[in-house]
Amino acid sequence: IPISQSDEATLTNVLALVGILKHFKISDADIVDKINALKAVEMRLESIEGIRNNLIINDSYNLDLDSLKIAFQFVREYNKSTKSLILTDILDSKEPADELYPEVAELVNEQKFEKIFLIGEEISKYYSLFTSETYTFDNTAQFINSKVITEIENQVILLKGARKFEIEKIKEILELRKHDTVLEINLNAILHNINFHKSLLKPQTKMMAMVKANAYGLGSYEISEFLQLHHIDYLGVAFADEGVELRKKGITTPIVVMNPEQHSYDSVIEYNLEPEIYSLRVLDLFNEQLIKSGNQENYPIHIKLETGMHRLGFKPVEINELTEKLKSMNVKVQSIFSHLSSSDVPEEKEFTLNQINAFEKISTDLIDELGYQPMRHILNSAGISNYSDYQYDMVRIGIGMIGESSNKTIKKQLQDSVSFKTVVSQISEVSQGESVGY
């Protein structure tokens, strides 16, 4: 069963739910269908861009030891080196306070927060148990009025509070943008869609996520960080500057540059990006830059084959010359790939299979000449859905992770990850014949 959230609490809840449904003899198909439709509860582990380059993790209205552990697990996986915690009294615990709060302090101390802000008269009594720089407040209003939060910058700030304390007021102060109109990206839906496509593949098949063009407008860094958090094998960008930006922000996942321009080769090498090589000229020019840079290692490159689109890629007649050059250069072919132009068009199945057959033959010839086995990949999102028998070693997912598919059966299994929300400013009644301005 593809599950969009992989934290321990979600897995436990889903397993319990499956057990109950099986007890009532609900069919496996219905169980999968219903679980696919589950939505994440809003205001739980919500990531929000904050002022002063902070990242706000809002996990409001649910506070106990288990939810605290899950929130800490989530925060640990973000790249920012410093973190702060805003934590309120725990109101619904059956444990006595003198047992509960030492437990909480021990758990919090393991996370090594830079600053801790305790809100509530009860938890504040135990401030001395917290080893980080700790501030105490009787209530949320006192905390807001103190202005201490304005001193924090370049951090992850976790908001964890009981409903009574209304810490959404703190969130409103900390968030960067406050507009009625928002483009909302549901990361849980993206993860669900990735996991669904993975369910169509063999367990060992790797996946490259395409984050070119600012991740289709969703935010390349935010999406890439989330994908890295969930162990995506590769990221793909169109141009080197996109990859450089991701590296500068802490993304360490391997990144393929699909259109490496000649003037960007030095940046490709400096930031450990992996270029697509699609012609002998490009190979020669990139090798020249490798020599200039003094790079002595087998630099990873990705060879694109021309299989019928007649755009970029090596043709069969070029393979012998290509292999001779590769053997004499300080490069290693990390993967061999091509692109299916019509994998989403049922009427073009014959053309698509011809592309796949051409790829099989040319890539096999190249591998035989190289003497080692690079990865191979040809399937895009539609290819995963419609031609999964040809998944090779890796696949590439793009619009499929957003929730788009021309295959109606597949589309029903995907979740929409993008919502455009706004408010109606005013409703006016206009008499017939009156003019309406723009």
Coordinates of C-alpha atoms in Angstrom, one line a residue:
I1 CA 0.0 0.0 0.0
P2 CA 1.6 3.3 -1.0
I3 CA 1.5 5.6 2.1
S4 CA 2.2 9.3 1.6
Q5 CA 3.6 9.8 5.1
S6 CA 6.3 7.5 6.5
D7 CA 6.6 8.6 10.1
E8 CA 6.1 6.1 12.8
A9 CA 2.7 7.4 14.0
T10 CA 1.2 7.3 10.5
L11 CA 2.5 3.8 9.8
T12 CA 1.1 2.6 13.2
N13 CA -2.3 4.2 12.5
V14 CA -2.5 2.8 9.0
L15 CA -1.6 -0.7 10.1
A16 CA -4.3 -0.6 12.8
L17 CA -6.8 0.6 10.2
V18 CA -5.9 -2.1 7.8
G19 CA -6.3 -4.7 10.6
I20 CA -9.8 -3.4 11.4
L21 CA -10.9 -3.3 7.7
K22 CA -9.6 -6.9 7.1
H23 CA -11.5 -8.0 10.2
F24 CA -14.7 -6.7 8.5
K25 CA -13.7 -8.5 5.3
I26 CA -13.2 -5.3 3.2
S27 CA -11.5 -6.2 -0.1
D28 CA -7.8 -5.4 -0.6
A29 CA -8.7 -3.2 -3.6
D30 CA -11.1 -1.1 -1.5
I31 CA -8.6 -0.8 1.4
V32 CA -5.9 0.5 -1.0
D33 CA -8.3 2.9 -2.6
K34 CA -9.5 4.3 0.7
I35 CA -6.1 4.7 2.2
N36 CA -4.9 6.4 -0.9
A37 CA -7.6 9.0 -0.3
L38 CA -6.5 9.8 3.2
K39 CA -5.4 13.4 3.6
A40 CA -2.9 14.9 6.0
V41 CA -4.5 16.9 8.9
E42 CA -3.8 20.6 8.5
M43 CA -1.8 22.3 11.2
R44 CA 0.3 19.2 11.8
L45 CA 3.9 19.5 10.8
E46 CA 3.3 22.4 8.5
S47 CA 6.5 24.0 7.0
I48 CA 6.2 27.8 6.6
E49 CA 8.8 30.3 5.3
G50 CA 9.5 32.7 8.1
I51 CA 10.9 36.2 8.5
R52 CA 14.7 36.6 8.9
N53 CA 15.3 33.5 6.8
N54 CA 13.8 31.2 9.5
L55 CA 11.8 28.1 8.7
I56 CA 8.7 27.6 10.8
I57 CA 7.6 24.0 11.6
N58 CA 4.0 24.4 12.9
D59 CA 2.9 21.4 14.8
S60 CA 0.0 22.9 16.8
Y61 CA -2.8 21.6 18.9
N62 CA -1.5 18.1 19.5
L63 CA 1.0 17.8 22.4
D64 CA 2.1 14.6 24.1
L65 CA 5.4 12.7 24.3
D66 CA 4.7 10.6 21.2
S67 CA 3.8 13.6 19.0
L68 CA 6.9 15.5 20.4
K69 CA 9.2 12.6 19.3
I70 CA 7.6 12.7 15.8
A71 CA 8.1 16.4 15.5
F72 CA 11.7 16.2 16.6
Q73 CA 12.3 13.4 14.0
F74 CA 10.9 15.8 11.4
V75 CA 13.0 18.8 12.4
R76 CA 16.2 16.8 12.5
E77 CA 16.1 16.2 8.8
Y78 CA 16.3 19.9 7.8
N79 CA 19.6 21.3 6.7
K80 CA 19.7 24.5 8.9
S81 CA 22.3 23.9 11.5
T82 CA 20.6 25.8 14.4
K83 CA 17.2 25.1 15.8
S84 CA 14.9 26.7 18.4
L85 CA 11.9 25.3 20.2
I86 CA 8.7 26.9 21.5
L87 CA 7.0 24.5 23.8
T88 CA 3.9 24.9 26.1
D89 CA 2.5 23.0 29.1
I90 CA 1.4 19.5 28.3
L91 CA -2.2 19.4 29.5
D92 CA -3.6 15.9 28.7
S93 CA -1.0 13.7 30.3
K94 CA -1.9 11.3 33.0
E95 CA 1.6 11.4 34.4
P96 CA 2.4 13.5 37.4
A97 CA 4.2 16.7 36.5
D98 CA 7.3 15.8 38.5
E99 CA 7.6 12.7 36.3
L100 CA 6.4 14.1 33.0
Y101 CA 8.6 17.2 32.7
P102 CA 11.9 15.5 33.5
E103 CA 11.1 13.1 30.7
V104 CA 10.3 16.0 28.4
A105 CA 13.5 17.8 29.3
E106 CA 15.6 14.6 28.6
L107 CA 13.9 14.3 25.2
V108 CA 14.4 17.9 24.4
N109 CA 18.0 18.0 25.5
E110 CA 18.9 15.3 23.1
Q111 CA 17.9 17.6 20.2
K112 CA 20.5 20.3 21.1
F113 CA 18.3 23.3 20.4
E114 CA 20.0 26.6 20.5
K115 CA 17.2 28.3 22.4
I116 CA 14.1 27.0 24.1
F117 CA 11.0 29.0 24.9
L118 CA 8.7 27.5 27.6
I119 CA 5.2 28.8 27.7
G120 CA 3.0 27.9 30.7
E121 CA 3.3 28.0 34.5
E122 CA 3.7 24.3 34.9
I123 CA 6.5 23.6 32.4
S124 CA 8.3 26.8 33.5
K125 CA 8.8 25.3 37.0
Y126 CA 11.2 22.8 35.4
Y127 CA 13.3 25.2 33.3
S128 CA 16.5 24.3 35.1
L129 CA 16.3 20.7 33.6
F130 CA 16.8 22.1 30.1
T131 CA 20.4 22.4 29.1
S132 CA 20.0 24.9 26.2
E133 CA 19.5 28.7 26.7
T134 CA 16.0 28.7 28.1
Y135 CA 13.3 31.4 28.5
T136 CA 10.1 31.0 30.5
F137 CA 6.7 32.7 30.1
D138 CA 3.4 32.3 31.9
N139 CA 1.3 32.6 28.7
T140 CA 1.5 33.3 25.0
A141 CA 0.7 37.0 25.3
Q142 CA 3.7 37.4 27.7
F143 CA 5.9 35.6 25.2
I144 CA 4.8 37.8 22.2
N145 CA 5.2 41.0 24.2
S146 CA 8.7 40.1 25.2
K147 CA 10.0 40.4 21.6
V148 CA 12.7 37.8 22.2
I149 CA 11.6 35.9 19.1
T150 CA 12.7 38.9 17.0
E151 CA 16.3 38.0 17.7
I152 CA 16.2 34.6 16.0
E153 CA 17.4 34.3 12.4
N154 CA 18.6 31.5 10.0
Q155 CA 17.0 28.8 12.1
V156 CA 14.4 26.1 12.1
I157 CA 11.8 27.1 14.7
L158 CA 9.5 24.3 16.0
L159 CA 6.1 25.4 17.4
K160 CA 4.7 22.7 19.7
G161 CA 1.7 23.6 21.8
A162 CA -1.6 22.7 23.4
R163 CA -4.7 24.2 22.0
K164 CA -5.3 26.4 25.0
F165 CA -2.2 28.4 24.4
E166 CA -3.2 29.6 20.9
I167 CA 0.3 29.5 19.5
E168 CA -1.0 30.1 16.0
K169 CA -0.7 33.8 17.1
I170 CA 3.1 33.2 17.3
K171 CA 3.0 31.6 13.8
E172 CA 1.3 34.6 12.4
I173 CA 4.0 36.9 13.7
L174 CA 6.8 34.7 12.4
E175 CA 5.6 33.8 8.9
L176 CA 7.1 35.8 6.1
R177 CA 4.1 36.4 3.8
K178 CA 0.6 37.0 4.9
H179 CA -1.8 37.0 1.9
D180 CA -5.3 35.9 1.4
T181 CA -4.3 34.4 -2.0
V182 CA -1.8 31.6 -1.7
L183 CA -0.4 28.8 -3.9
E184 CA -0.3 25.9 -1.4
I185 CA 2.0 22.9 -2.0
N186 CA 1.0 19.7 -0.3
L187 CA 4.3 17.8 0.3
N188 CA 2.5 14.8 1.6
A189 CA 0.6 14.5 -1.7
I190 CA 4.0 14.7 -3.6
L191 CA 5.4 11.9 -1.4
H192 CA 2.2 9.9 -2.0
N193 CA 2.6 10.3 -5.8
I194 CA 6.2 9.3 -5.7
N195 CA 5.4 6.2 -3.6
F196 CA 2.6 5.3 -5.9
H197 CA 4.9 5.4 -8.9
K198 CA 7.5 3.4 -6.9
S199 CA 4.8 0.7 -6.3
L200 CA 4.8 0.1 -10.0
L201 CA 8.5 -0.6 -10.0
K202 CA 10.9 -3.2 -8.7
P203 CA 12.3 -2.4 -5.2
Q204 CA 15.8 -1.9 -6.6
T205 CA 14.9 0.5 -9.3
K206 CA 16.2 4.0 -8.6
M207 CA 14.3 7.2 -9.2
M208 CA 15.4 10.6 -10.5
A209 CA 13.1 13.5 -9.7
M210 CA 13.1 16.4 -12.2
V211 CA 13.2 19.7 -10.4
K212 CA 14.0 21.9 -13.5
A213 CA 12.2 25.2 -14.0
N214 CA 12.0 25.9 -10.3
A215 CA 10.5 22.4 -9.8
Y216 CA 7.7 23.3 -12.2
G217 CA 7.1 26.5 -10.3
L218 CA 6.8 24.9 -6.9
G219 CA 10.1 25.9 -5.5
S220 CA 13.2 24.0 -6.5
Y221 CA 15.0 24.2 -3.1
E222 CA 11.9 23.4 -1.0
I223 CA 11.0 20.4 -3.2
S224 CA 14.6 19.2 -3.5
E225 CA 15.1 19.4 0.3
F226 CA 11.9 17.4 0.8
L227 CA 12.9 14.8 -1.8
Q228 CA 16.4 14.5 -0.2
L229 CA 14.8 14.0 3.1
H230 CA 12.9 11.1 1.7
H231 CA 16.0 9.6 0.0
I232 CA 15.4 10.3 -3.7
D233 CA 18.3 8.8 -5.7
Y234 CA 18.9 11.7 -8.1
L235 CA 17.7 15.1 -8.9
G236 CA 17.5 16.5 -12.5
V237 CA 17.8 20.2 -13.5
A238 CA 17.9 21.9 -16.9
F239 CA 20.9 24.3 -16.3
A240 CA 24.0 24.4 -14.2
D241 CA 22.9 27.5 -12.2
E242 CA 19.9 25.6 -10.9
G243 CA 22.2 22.9 -9.6
V244 CA 24.6 25.4 -8.1
E245 CA 21.8 27.1 -6.2
L246 CA 20.7 23.8 -4.7
R247 CA 24.3 22.9 -3.7
K248 CA 24.8 26.3 -2.0
K249 CA 21.6 25.7 0.0
G250 CA 22.9 22.3 1.3
I251 CA 21.4 19.8 -1.2
T252 CA 23.9 16.8 -1.4
T253 CA 21.9 14.4 -3.5
P254 CA 23.5 13.7 -6.9
I255 CA 22.3 16.2 -9.5
V256 CA 22.2 15.7 -13.3
V257 CA 22.4 18.8 -15.5
M258 CA 20.4 18.1 -18.6
N259 CA 21.6 21.1 -20.7
P260 CA 25.1 22.0 -19.5
E261 CA 26.2 25.1 -21.4
Q262 CA 29.9 25.5 -22.2
H263 CA 30.5 28.5 -20.0
S264 CA 29.1 26.7 -17.0
Y265 CA 31.4 23.7 -17.1
D266 CA 33.6 25.2 -14.4
S267 CA 30.6 25.5 -12.1
V268 CA 29.5 22.0 -12.9
I269 CA 32.8 20.6 -11.7
E270 CA 33.2 23.0 -8.7
Y271 CA 29.8 22.0 -7.4
N272 CA 30.0 18.3 -8.2
L273 CA 27.2 18.3 -10.7
E274 CA 26.9 15.6 -13.3
P275 CA 26.5 16.7 -16.9
E276 CA 24.4 15.2 -19.7
I277 CA 26.7 14.5 -22.6
Y278 CA 24.9 14.4 -25.9
S279 CA 27.5 15.0 -28.6
L280 CA 31.2 14.4 -29.3
R281 CA 31.8 18.2 -29.3
V282 CA 30.3 18.5 -25.8
L283 CA 32.3 15.6 -24.6
D284 CA 35.6 17.1 -25.9
L285 CA 34.8 20.6 -24.4
F286 CA 33.9 19.2 -21.0
N287 CA 37.0 17.0 -20.9
E288 CA 39.1 20.1 -21.7
Q289 CA 37.6 21.8 -18.6
L290 CA 38.2 18.7 -16.5
I291 CA 41.9 18.9 -17.5
K292 CA 42.1 22.6 -16.7
S293 CA 40.5 22.0 -13.3
G294 CA 43.1 19.4 -12.4
N295 CA 40.4 16.9 -11.6
Q296 CA 42.1 13.5 -11.3
E297 CA 39.0 11.3 -10.6
N298 CA 36.7 9.5 -12.9
Y299 CA 34.2 12.3 -13.2
P300 CA 30.5 11.1 -13.5
I301 CA 28.8 11.9 -16.8
H302 CA 25.5 10.8 -18.3
I303 CA 25.3 9.8 -22.0
K304 CA 22.2 10.6 -23.9
L305 CA 21.2 8.4 -26.9
E306 CA 19.2 9.5 -29.9
T307 CA 16.3 7.0 -30.3
G308 CA 13.8 8.7 -32.6
M309 CA 13.1 12.2 -31.4
H310 CA 15.9 13.7 -33.6
R311 CA 17.0 16.2 -31.0
L312 CA 20.0 15.7 -28.8
G313 CA 21.8 12.4 -28.3
F314 CA 24.4 10.1 -29.9
K315 CA 23.4 8.1 -33.0
P316 CA 24.4 4.5 -33.6
V317 CA 27.1 5.5 -36.1
E318 CA 28.8 7.6 -33.4
I319 CA 29.1 4.8 -30.7
N320 CA 32.6 3.5 -31.8
E321 CA 34.1 7.0 -31.8
L322 CA 32.4 7.8 -28.5
T323 CA 33.7 4.7 -26.7
E324 CA 37.3 5.4 -28.0
K325 CA 37.1 8.9 -26.5
L326 CA 35.5 7.8 -23.3
K327 CA 38.3 5.2 -22.7
S328 CA 41.0 7.9 -23.0
M329 CA 39.3 10.5 -20.8
N330 CA 39.1 11.0 -17.1
V331 CA 35.4 10.4 -17.0
K332 CA 33.1 7.6 -15.9
V333 CA 29.7 6.9 -17.5
Q334 CA 27.3 7.0 -14.6
S335 CA 24.2 6.3 -16.8
I336 CA 23.0 5.9 -20.4
F337 CA 19.6 7.2 -21.1
S338 CA 17.1 8.5 -23.7
H339 CA 13.7 10.1 -23.7
L340 CA 10.3 8.8 -24.8
S341 CA 8.4 11.5 -26.6
S342 CA 5.0 9.9 -26.8
S343 CA 4.8 7.5 -23.8
D344 CA 1.5 9.2 -22.8
V345 CA -0.1 8.7 -26.2
P346 CA -1.7 5.2 -26.6
E347 CA -1.9 5.6 -30.4
E348 CA 1.9 6.0 -30.5
K349 CA 2.7 2.7 -28.8
E350 CA 4.4 1.3 -31.8
F351 CA 6.7 4.4 -32.1
T352 CA 7.4 4.2 -28.4
L353 CA 8.3 0.5 -28.5
N354 CA 10.6 1.3 -31.5
Q355 CA 12.3 3.9 -29.3
I356 CA 12.8 1.4 -26.5
N357 CA 14.1 -1.2 -28.9
A358 CA 16.6 1.3 -30.4
F359 CA 17.7 2.3 -26.9
E360 CA 18.2 -1.4 -25.9
K361 CA 20.4 -2.1 -28.9
I362 CA 22.5 1.1 -28.8
S363 CA 23.0 1.1 -25.0
T364 CA 24.0 -2.6 -25.1
D365 CA 26.6 -2.0 -27.8
L366 CA 28.0 0.9 -25.8
I367 CA 28.1 -1.1 -22.5
D368 CA 29.9 -4.0 -24.4
E369 CA 32.5 -1.5 -25.6
L370 CA 33.0 0.3 -22.3
G371 CA 33.6 -2.9 -20.3
Y372 CA 31.5 -1.8 -17.3
Q373 CA 27.8 -1.5 -16.5
P374 CA 26.4 2.1 -16.1
M375 CA 22.8 2.6 -15.1
R376 CA 20.2 2.8 -17.9
H377 CA 17.0 4.8 -17.9
I378 CA 14.4 5.8 -20.5
L379 CA 11.0 6.0 -18.6
N380 CA 9.5 9.3 -17.7
S381 CA 6.3 9.7 -15.6
A382 CA 4.0 8.4 -18.3
G383 CA 6.5 5.7 -19.2
I384 CA 6.4 4.4 -15.6
S385 CA 2.6 4.1 -15.8
N386 CA 2.4 2.6 -19.3
Y387 CA 5.7 0.8 -20.0
S388 CA 7.0 -0.4 -16.6
D389 CA 8.5 -3.5 -18.1
Y390 CA 11.2 -1.3 -19.5
Q391 CA 12.2 0.3 -16.2
Y392 CA 15.9 -0.7 -16.5
D393 CA 18.0 0.6 -13.5
M394 CA 16.3 4.0 -12.9
V395 CA 13.3 6.0 -14.0
R396 CA 12.7 9.8 -14.1
I397 CA 9.6 11.4 -12.5
G398 CA 8.4 14.9 -13.2
I399 CA 4.7 15.9 -13.5
G400 CA 3.8 12.5 -12.1
M401 CA 5.0 13.5 -8.6
I402 CA 2.8 16.6 -8.8
G403 CA -0.2 14.4 -9.5
E404 CA -0.7 14.7 -13.2
S405 CA -1.3 11.8 -15.6
S406 CA -3.1 11.4 -18.9
N407 CA -3.9 7.8 -17.9
K408 CA -7.3 8.0 -16.2
T409 CA -6.7 4.9 -14.1
I410 CA -3.4 6.2 -12.8
K411 CA -4.8 9.7 -12.3
K412 CA -7.4 8.3 -9.8
Q413 CA -4.5 7.0 -7.7
L414 CA -2.6 10.3 -7.6
Q415 CA -3.2 13.2 -5.3
D416 CA -3.3 16.8 -6.4
S417 CA -0.4 18.5 -4.7
V418 CA -1.0 22.1 -5.7
S419 CA -4.0 24.3 -4.6
F420 CA -4.6 27.9 -5.5
K421 CA -6.6 29.5 -2.8
T422 CA -8.1 33.0 -2.5
V423 CA -11.1 34.9 -1.1
V424 CA -13.9 36.7 -2.7
S425 CA -13.4 40.4 -1.9
Q426 CA -17.0 41.4 -2.5
I427 CA -20.2 40.2 -4.3
S428 CA -22.0 43.0 -6.1
E429 CA -25.5 43.0 -7.5
V430 CA -25.5 44.8 -10.9
S431 CA -28.7 45.8 -12.7
Q432 CA -29.1 44.7 -16.3
G433 CA -27.6 47.2 -18.7
E434 CA -25.1 48.7 -16.2
S435 CA -21.4 48.6 -17.0
V436 CA -18.8 46.6 -15.2
G437 CA -15.2 47.9 -15.0
Y438 CA -12.1 45.7 -15.1

